[in-house]
């Protein structure tokens, strides 16, 4: 299991606690510190003193893709799990992955799952929505998908080795989408599982819409890198931005500590999540990557 981390002292503890609780099915937990300036390292080191499966690596090159790559290269298992530092895997997560990839998904190269937010005013609503669509068979159930959610995914080591030379570390791209599209280019199948469940922090919902626009643009650039951008995808991404305005309005006045809406919280400074994208990196095309790997 690989967990990239940058200034995650408030989240990494519960993340590791949930993973350690499944240590019978997770043989290593690798946290990759990506230039944290808070107490992230101290929290991880405290876990290391009581659990030998937790290890800590350092990656100086900034960006989730660099941290992910460092963790995947160091991992020794045949299945490479990956979650975010604010992810809390639900009981049975690892067993669901192992069972599926060894039986029904023997020819599948990667899996992703479902999530509900914690500290959220819409937690129950989202859980109801998932339950309804699980019954319909429109999500989960091992259905084939074309994307991986970086906060909740696992791939075979063999699949990783096939696509590693093709991957970009451009911080203007979504690293999980880039990974999924690269896997698709080499005909690696991906599946969405019903029992691969996690809880996530809803903090990205607090990203101001003016900043979230850059997140959407990174999605567009990622599809363009793979020459797979279509009018339908562009429209869906734009709609995602408009949907985020509504989500931001719902979350902005909600105080997760008191679990209620608060005028005082509404007037407090926005506690937005730093977006995992940057406008400072240079683009690398798939053709460039293939040429470098050949």
Tab-separated table of C-alpha atoms in Angstrom:
chain	number	residue	atom	x	y	z
A	1	UNK	CA	0.000	0.000	0.000
A	2	UNK	CA	1.377	3.410	-1.002
A	3	UNK	CA	0.250	6.679	0.598
A	4	UNK	CA	1.645	9.943	-0.847
A	5	UNK	CA	1.624	12.678	1.800
A	6	UNK	CA	2.197	16.416	1.846
A	7	UNK	CA	1.357	18.321	5.055
A	8	UNK	CA	-1.191	15.751	6.197
A	9	UNK	CA	-0.693	15.756	9.981
A	10	UNK	CA	-4.446	16.135	10.536
A	11	UNK	CA	-5.347	13.165	8.322
A	12	UNK	CA	-2.501	10.658	8.079
A	13	UNK	CA	-3.117	9.156	11.536
A	14	UNK	CA	-6.661	7.863	10.905
A	15	UNK	CA	-5.561	6.779	7.411
A	16	UNK	CA	-2.765	4.598	8.795
A	17	UNK	CA	-4.913	3.289	11.647
A	18	UNK	CA	-7.458	1.976	9.132
A	19	UNK	CA	-4.738	0.340	7.034
A	20	UNK	CA	-2.955	-1.213	10.023
A	21	UNK	CA	-6.270	-2.745	11.103
A	22	UNK	CA	-6.138	-4.786	7.869
A	23	UNK	CA	-2.482	-5.758	8.198
A	24	UNK	CA	-3.350	-9.452	7.807
A	25	UNK	CA	-4.123	-8.655	4.153
A	26	UNK	CA	-1.702	-5.726	3.645
A	27	UNK	CA	1.922	-6.798	3.886
A	28	UNK	CA	3.456	-3.295	3.710
A	29	UNK	CA	2.331	0.310	4.105
A	30	UNK	CA	4.642	2.836	2.458
A	31	UNK	CA	4.119	6.525	3.219
A	32	UNK	CA	5.970	8.806	0.807
A	33	UNK	CA	6.631	12.179	2.377
A	34	UNK	CA	6.610	14.843	-0.332
A	35	UNK	CA	8.303	17.833	1.368
A	36	UNK	CA	5.929	18.160	4.326
A	37	UNK	CA	6.627	21.088	6.654
A	38	UNK	CA	4.183	20.098	9.399
A	39	UNK	CA	4.142	17.068	11.743
A	40	UNK	CA	3.290	14.496	9.056
A	41	UNK	CA	6.635	12.714	9.466
A	42	UNK	CA	6.320	12.637	13.269
A	43	UNK	CA	2.877	11.036	13.055
A	44	UNK	CA	4.123	8.372	10.638
A	45	UNK	CA	7.189	7.662	12.763
A	46	UNK	CA	4.933	7.093	15.774
A	47	UNK	CA	3.118	4.370	13.815
A	48	UNK	CA	6.431	2.882	12.738
A	49	UNK	CA	7.426	2.358	16.372
A	50	UNK	CA	4.464	0.050	16.957
A	51	UNK	CA	3.947	-1.526	13.519
A	52	UNK	CA	6.815	-2.910	11.470
A	53	UNK	CA	4.749	-2.891	8.280
A	54	UNK	CA	4.695	0.923	8.153
A	55	UNK	CA	7.677	2.507	6.432
A	56	UNK	CA	8.509	6.075	5.454
A	57	UNK	CA	10.198	7.258	2.263
A	58	UNK	CA	11.044	10.752	1.110
A	59	UNK	CA	10.535	12.206	-2.372
A	60	UNK	CA	11.922	15.694	-2.928
A	61	UNK	CA	10.457	16.265	-6.393
A	62	UNK	CA	7.108	17.958	-5.676
A	63	UNK	CA	3.913	16.396	-6.944
A	64	UNK	CA	1.666	13.412	-6.311
A	65	UNK	CA	2.943	11.584	-9.397
A	66	UNK	CA	6.542	11.707	-8.162
A	67	UNK	CA	5.525	10.489	-4.698
A	68	UNK	CA	3.367	7.717	-6.164
A	69	UNK	CA	6.145	6.553	-8.456
A	70	UNK	CA	8.653	6.421	-5.602
A	71	UNK	CA	6.264	4.336	-3.541
A	72	UNK	CA	5.371	1.949	-6.356
A	73	UNK	CA	9.026	1.406	-7.220
A	74	UNK	CA	9.835	0.557	-3.609
A	75	UNK	CA	6.815	-1.714	-3.072
A	76	UNK	CA	7.495	-5.441	-3.085
A	77	UNK	CA	4.017	-6.932	-3.545
A	78	UNK	CA	2.374	-8.221	-6.699
A	79	UNK	CA	-0.605	-5.900	-6.038
A	80	UNK	CA	0.149	-2.192	-5.552
A	81	UNK	CA	-2.498	-0.384	-3.534
A	82	UNK	CA	-2.751	3.381	-3.454
A	83	UNK	CA	-4.835	5.748	-1.319
A	84	UNK	CA	-4.637	9.394	-0.348
A	85	UNK	CA	-3.552	10.493	3.110
A	86	UNK	CA	-7.129	11.526	3.943
A	87	UNK	CA	-8.553	8.146	2.868
A	88	UNK	CA	-9.906	5.759	5.480
A	89	UNK	CA	-10.332	2.279	4.036
A	90	UNK	CA	-13.397	0.419	5.260
A	91	UNK	CA	-13.133	-3.055	6.853
A	92	UNK	CA	-12.625	-5.722	4.202
A	93	UNK	CA	-11.081	-3.329	1.658
A	94	UNK	CA	-7.864	-5.255	1.135
A	95	UNK	CA	-9.568	-8.659	1.163
A	96	UNK	CA	-12.040	-7.464	-1.502
A	97	UNK	CA	-9.131	-6.433	-3.740
A	98	UNK	CA	-7.179	-9.659	-3.261
A	99	UNK	CA	-10.188	-11.933	-3.703
A	100	UNK	CA	-11.384	-10.228	-6.875
A	101	UNK	CA	-7.983	-10.086	-8.576
A	102	UNK	CA	-7.329	-13.753	-7.805
A	103	UNK	CA	-10.720	-15.106	-8.909
A	104	UNK	CA	-13.293	-13.124	-10.926
A	105	UNK	CA	-10.777	-10.492	-12.004
A	106	UNK	CA	-7.903	-12.811	-12.843
A	107	UNK	CA	-7.508	-11.004	-16.186
A	108	UNK	CA	-8.058	-7.502	-14.788
A	109	UNK	CA	-5.009	-5.310	-14.237
A	110	UNK	CA	-6.400	-2.642	-11.930
A	111	UNK	CA	-9.340	-1.928	-9.658
A	112	UNK	CA	-10.986	1.066	-8.075
A	113	UNK	CA	-13.866	1.415	-5.643
A	114	UNK	CA	-16.523	3.629	-4.133
A	115	UNK	CA	-16.335	6.337	-1.495
A	116	UNK	CA	-18.517	8.325	0.852
A	117	UNK	CA	-17.354	11.476	2.657
A	118	UNK	CA	-16.914	11.751	6.394
A	119	UNK	CA	-17.549	15.060	8.213
A	120	UNK	CA	-20.085	15.812	5.507
A	121	UNK	CA	-23.638	17.178	5.497
A	122	UNK	CA	-24.491	14.950	2.502
A	123	UNK	CA	-22.952	11.696	3.711
A	124	UNK	CA	-26.297	9.919	4.118
A	125	UNK	CA	-27.530	11.186	0.761
A	126	UNK	CA	-24.461	9.917	-1.082
A	127	UNK	CA	-24.628	6.538	0.689
A	128	UNK	CA	-28.286	6.239	-0.369
A	129	UNK	CA	-27.379	7.143	-3.967
A	130	UNK	CA	-24.642	4.483	-4.047
A	131	UNK	CA	-26.972	1.866	-2.577
A	132	UNK	CA	-29.612	2.597	-5.193
A	133	UNK	CA	-27.193	2.356	-8.110
A	134	UNK	CA	-25.507	-0.748	-6.724
A	135	UNK	CA	-28.885	-2.477	-6.826
A	136	UNK	CA	-29.355	-1.335	-10.424
A	137	UNK	CA	-25.889	-2.587	-11.359
A	138	UNK	CA	-24.832	0.764	-12.803
A	139	UNK	CA	-21.830	1.012	-10.466
A	140	UNK	CA	-19.537	-1.543	-8.842
A	141	UNK	CA	-20.028	-5.245	-9.367
A	142	UNK	CA	-16.732	-5.601	-11.235
A	143	UNK	CA	-18.027	-3.519	-14.148
A	144	UNK	CA	-15.294	-2.357	-16.513
A	145	UNK	CA	-14.270	1.296	-16.201
A	146	UNK	CA	-11.744	3.557	-17.903
A	147	UNK	CA	-10.544	5.582	-14.912
A	148	UNK	CA	-8.958	4.983	-11.515
A	149	UNK	CA	-9.625	7.090	-8.435
A	150	UNK	CA	-6.219	7.867	-6.941
A	151	UNK	CA	-7.657	7.902	-3.430
A	152	UNK	CA	-8.945	4.341	-3.792
A	153	UNK	CA	-7.187	2.063	-6.261
A	154	UNK	CA	-4.887	-0.919	-6.774
A	155	UNK	CA	-3.033	-2.276	-9.802
A	156	UNK	CA	-0.921	-5.308	-10.529
A	157	UNK	CA	2.828	-4.809	-10.409
A	158	UNK	CA	3.044	-6.290	-13.914
A	159	UNK	CA	0.642	-3.618	-15.206
A	160	UNK	CA	2.646	-0.879	-13.481
A	161	UNK	CA	5.857	-2.027	-15.129
A	162	UNK	CA	4.206	-1.943	-18.547
A	163	UNK	CA	3.059	1.670	-18.267
A	164	UNK	CA	5.695	3.270	-16.059
A	165	UNK	CA	7.747	4.547	-19.049
A	166	UNK	CA	4.588	6.106	-20.538
A	167	UNK	CA	3.478	8.045	-17.469
A	168	UNK	CA	3.776	11.777	-17.060
A	169	UNK	CA	4.882	13.590	-13.928
A	170	UNK	CA	3.519	16.865	-15.273
A	171	UNK	CA	1.789	18.611	-12.371
A	172	UNK	CA	-0.682	20.153	-14.835
A	173	UNK	CA	-2.245	16.709	-15.336
A	174	UNK	CA	-4.370	14.430	-13.158
A	175	UNK	CA	-1.931	11.658	-12.301
A	176	UNK	CA	-4.606	9.035	-11.630
A	177	UNK	CA	-6.429	9.703	-14.898
A	178	UNK	CA	-3.112	9.706	-16.773
A	179	UNK	CA	-2.272	6.335	-15.216
A	180	UNK	CA	-5.657	4.886	-16.190
A	181	UNK	CA	-5.421	6.139	-19.766
A	182	UNK	CA	-1.897	4.745	-20.105
A	183	UNK	CA	-3.149	1.366	-18.852
A	184	UNK	CA	-5.918	1.526	-21.432
A	185	UNK	CA	-3.387	2.140	-24.209
A	186	UNK	CA	-1.673	-1.155	-23.415
A	187	UNK	CA	-5.010	-2.997	-23.135
A	188	UNK	CA	-5.002	-3.431	-19.355
A	189	UNK	CA	-8.575	-3.832	-18.117
A	190	UNK	CA	-9.858	-1.877	-15.106
A	191	UNK	CA	-12.816	-2.746	-12.890
A	192	UNK	CA	-14.931	-1.023	-10.237
A	193	UNK	CA	-15.673	-3.126	-7.150
A	194	UNK	CA	-18.697	-2.910	-4.864
A	195	UNK	CA	-16.813	-3.864	-1.681
A	196	UNK	CA	-13.662	-1.773	-2.206
A	197	UNK	CA	-15.046	1.020	-0.063
A	198	UNK	CA	-13.396	4.007	1.595
A	199	UNK	CA	-14.325	7.167	3.417
A	200	UNK	CA	-12.792	10.431	2.232
A	201	UNK	CA	-12.432	13.903	3.618
A	202	UNK	CA	-14.798	16.291	1.813
A	203	UNK	CA	-12.188	19.072	1.967
A	204	UNK	CA	-11.908	19.449	-1.814
A	205	UNK	CA	-15.523	20.578	-1.776
A	206	UNK	CA	-14.258	23.713	-0.016
A	207	UNK	CA	-12.088	24.709	-2.961
A	208	UNK	CA	-13.395	28.096	-4.163
A	209	UNK	CA	-14.934	27.775	-7.656
A	210	UNK	CA	-12.387	30.292	-8.973
A	211	UNK	CA	-9.605	27.849	-8.061
A	212	UNK	CA	-11.527	24.713	-8.997
A	213	UNK	CA	-11.520	25.877	-12.602
A	214	UNK	CA	-7.815	24.999	-12.763
A	215	UNK	CA	-8.644	21.485	-11.558
A	216	UNK	CA	-11.081	21.122	-14.466
A	217	UNK	CA	-8.522	22.437	-16.936
A	218	UNK	CA	-6.072	19.796	-15.755
A	219	UNK	CA	-8.631	17.142	-16.627
A	220	UNK	CA	-8.952	18.585	-20.102
A	221	UNK	CA	-5.167	18.665	-20.529
A	222	UNK	CA	-4.891	15.049	-19.386
A	223	UNK	CA	-7.364	13.849	-22.016
A	224	UNK	CA	-5.634	15.996	-24.640
A	225	UNK	CA	-2.281	14.392	-23.801
A	226	UNK	CA	-3.794	11.068	-24.799
A	227	UNK	CA	-5.603	12.463	-27.855
A	228	UNK	CA	-8.872	11.312	-26.293
A	229	UNK	CA	-10.585	14.639	-25.669
A	230	UNK	CA	-14.103	14.775	-27.101
A	231	UNK	CA	-16.860	17.350	-27.072
A	232	UNK	CA	-18.834	15.122	-24.704
A	233	UNK	CA	-15.965	14.907	-22.220
A	234	UNK	CA	-15.329	18.631	-22.421
A	235	UNK	CA	-18.988	19.322	-21.744
A	236	UNK	CA	-19.012	16.883	-18.804
A	237	UNK	CA	-15.961	18.556	-17.273
A	238	UNK	CA	-17.530	21.990	-17.637
A	239	UNK	CA	-20.708	20.706	-15.996
A	240	UNK	CA	-18.539	19.382	-13.188
A	241	UNK	CA	-17.370	22.949	-12.533
A	242	UNK	CA	-20.949	24.220	-12.351
A	243	UNK	CA	-21.868	21.310	-10.081
A	244	UNK	CA	-18.947	22.245	-7.835
A	245	UNK	CA	-20.472	25.690	-7.287
A	246	UNK	CA	-23.527	24.026	-5.776
A	247	UNK	CA	-21.366	21.643	-3.716
A	248	UNK	CA	-19.260	24.549	-2.434
A	249	UNK	CA	-22.414	26.408	-1.396
A	250	UNK	CA	-23.626	23.340	0.540
A	251	UNK	CA	-20.320	22.713	2.329
A	252	UNK	CA	-19.115	26.263	2.960
A	253	UNK	CA	-21.279	27.016	6.032
A	254	UNK	CA	-21.063	23.469	7.467
A	255	UNK	CA	-18.954	23.053	10.619
A	256	UNK	CA	-17.676	19.424	10.599
A	257	UNK	CA	-16.581	19.575	14.242
A	258	UNK	CA	-20.056	20.503	15.486
A	259	UNK	CA	-21.771	18.664	12.604
A	260	UNK	CA	-24.167	21.504	11.910
A	261	UNK	CA	-24.444	24.646	9.815
A	262	UNK	CA	-23.048	27.774	11.391
A	263	UNK	CA	-23.038	31.444	10.422
A	264	UNK	CA	-19.778	31.847	12.322
A	265	UNK	CA	-18.208	29.049	10.273
A	266	UNK	CA	-19.536	30.620	7.080
A	267	UNK	CA	-17.759	33.877	7.910
A	268	UNK	CA	-14.503	32.173	8.886
A	269	UNK	CA	-11.637	31.891	6.359
A	270	UNK	CA	-12.121	29.172	3.746
A	271	UNK	CA	-10.307	25.952	4.699
A	272	UNK	CA	-9.748	24.758	1.153
A	273	UNK	CA	-7.600	21.816	0.116
A	274	UNK	CA	-4.494	22.587	-1.887
A	275	UNK	CA	-5.164	21.256	-5.359
A	276	UNK	CA	-2.830	18.432	-6.479
A	277	UNK	CA	-2.006	20.329	-9.665
A	278	UNK	CA	0.391	23.090	-10.627
A	279	UNK	CA	0.930	25.427	-13.538
A	280	UNK	CA	4.736	25.276	-13.283
A	281	UNK	CA	5.529	21.915	-14.893
A	282	UNK	CA	6.197	21.277	-18.563
A	283	UNK	CA	4.086	18.921	-20.626
A	284	UNK	CA	5.289	15.530	-21.840
A	285	UNK	CA	3.422	13.813	-24.646
A	286	UNK	CA	2.775	10.088	-24.898
A	287	UNK	CA	4.974	10.031	-28.017
A	288	UNK	CA	7.860	11.615	-26.057
A	289	UNK	CA	7.487	9.055	-23.300
A	290	UNK	CA	7.431	6.109	-25.695
A	291	UNK	CA	10.524	7.441	-27.467
A	292	UNK	CA	12.379	7.808	-24.155
A	293	UNK	CA	11.424	4.272	-23.113
A	294	UNK	CA	12.521	2.692	-26.398
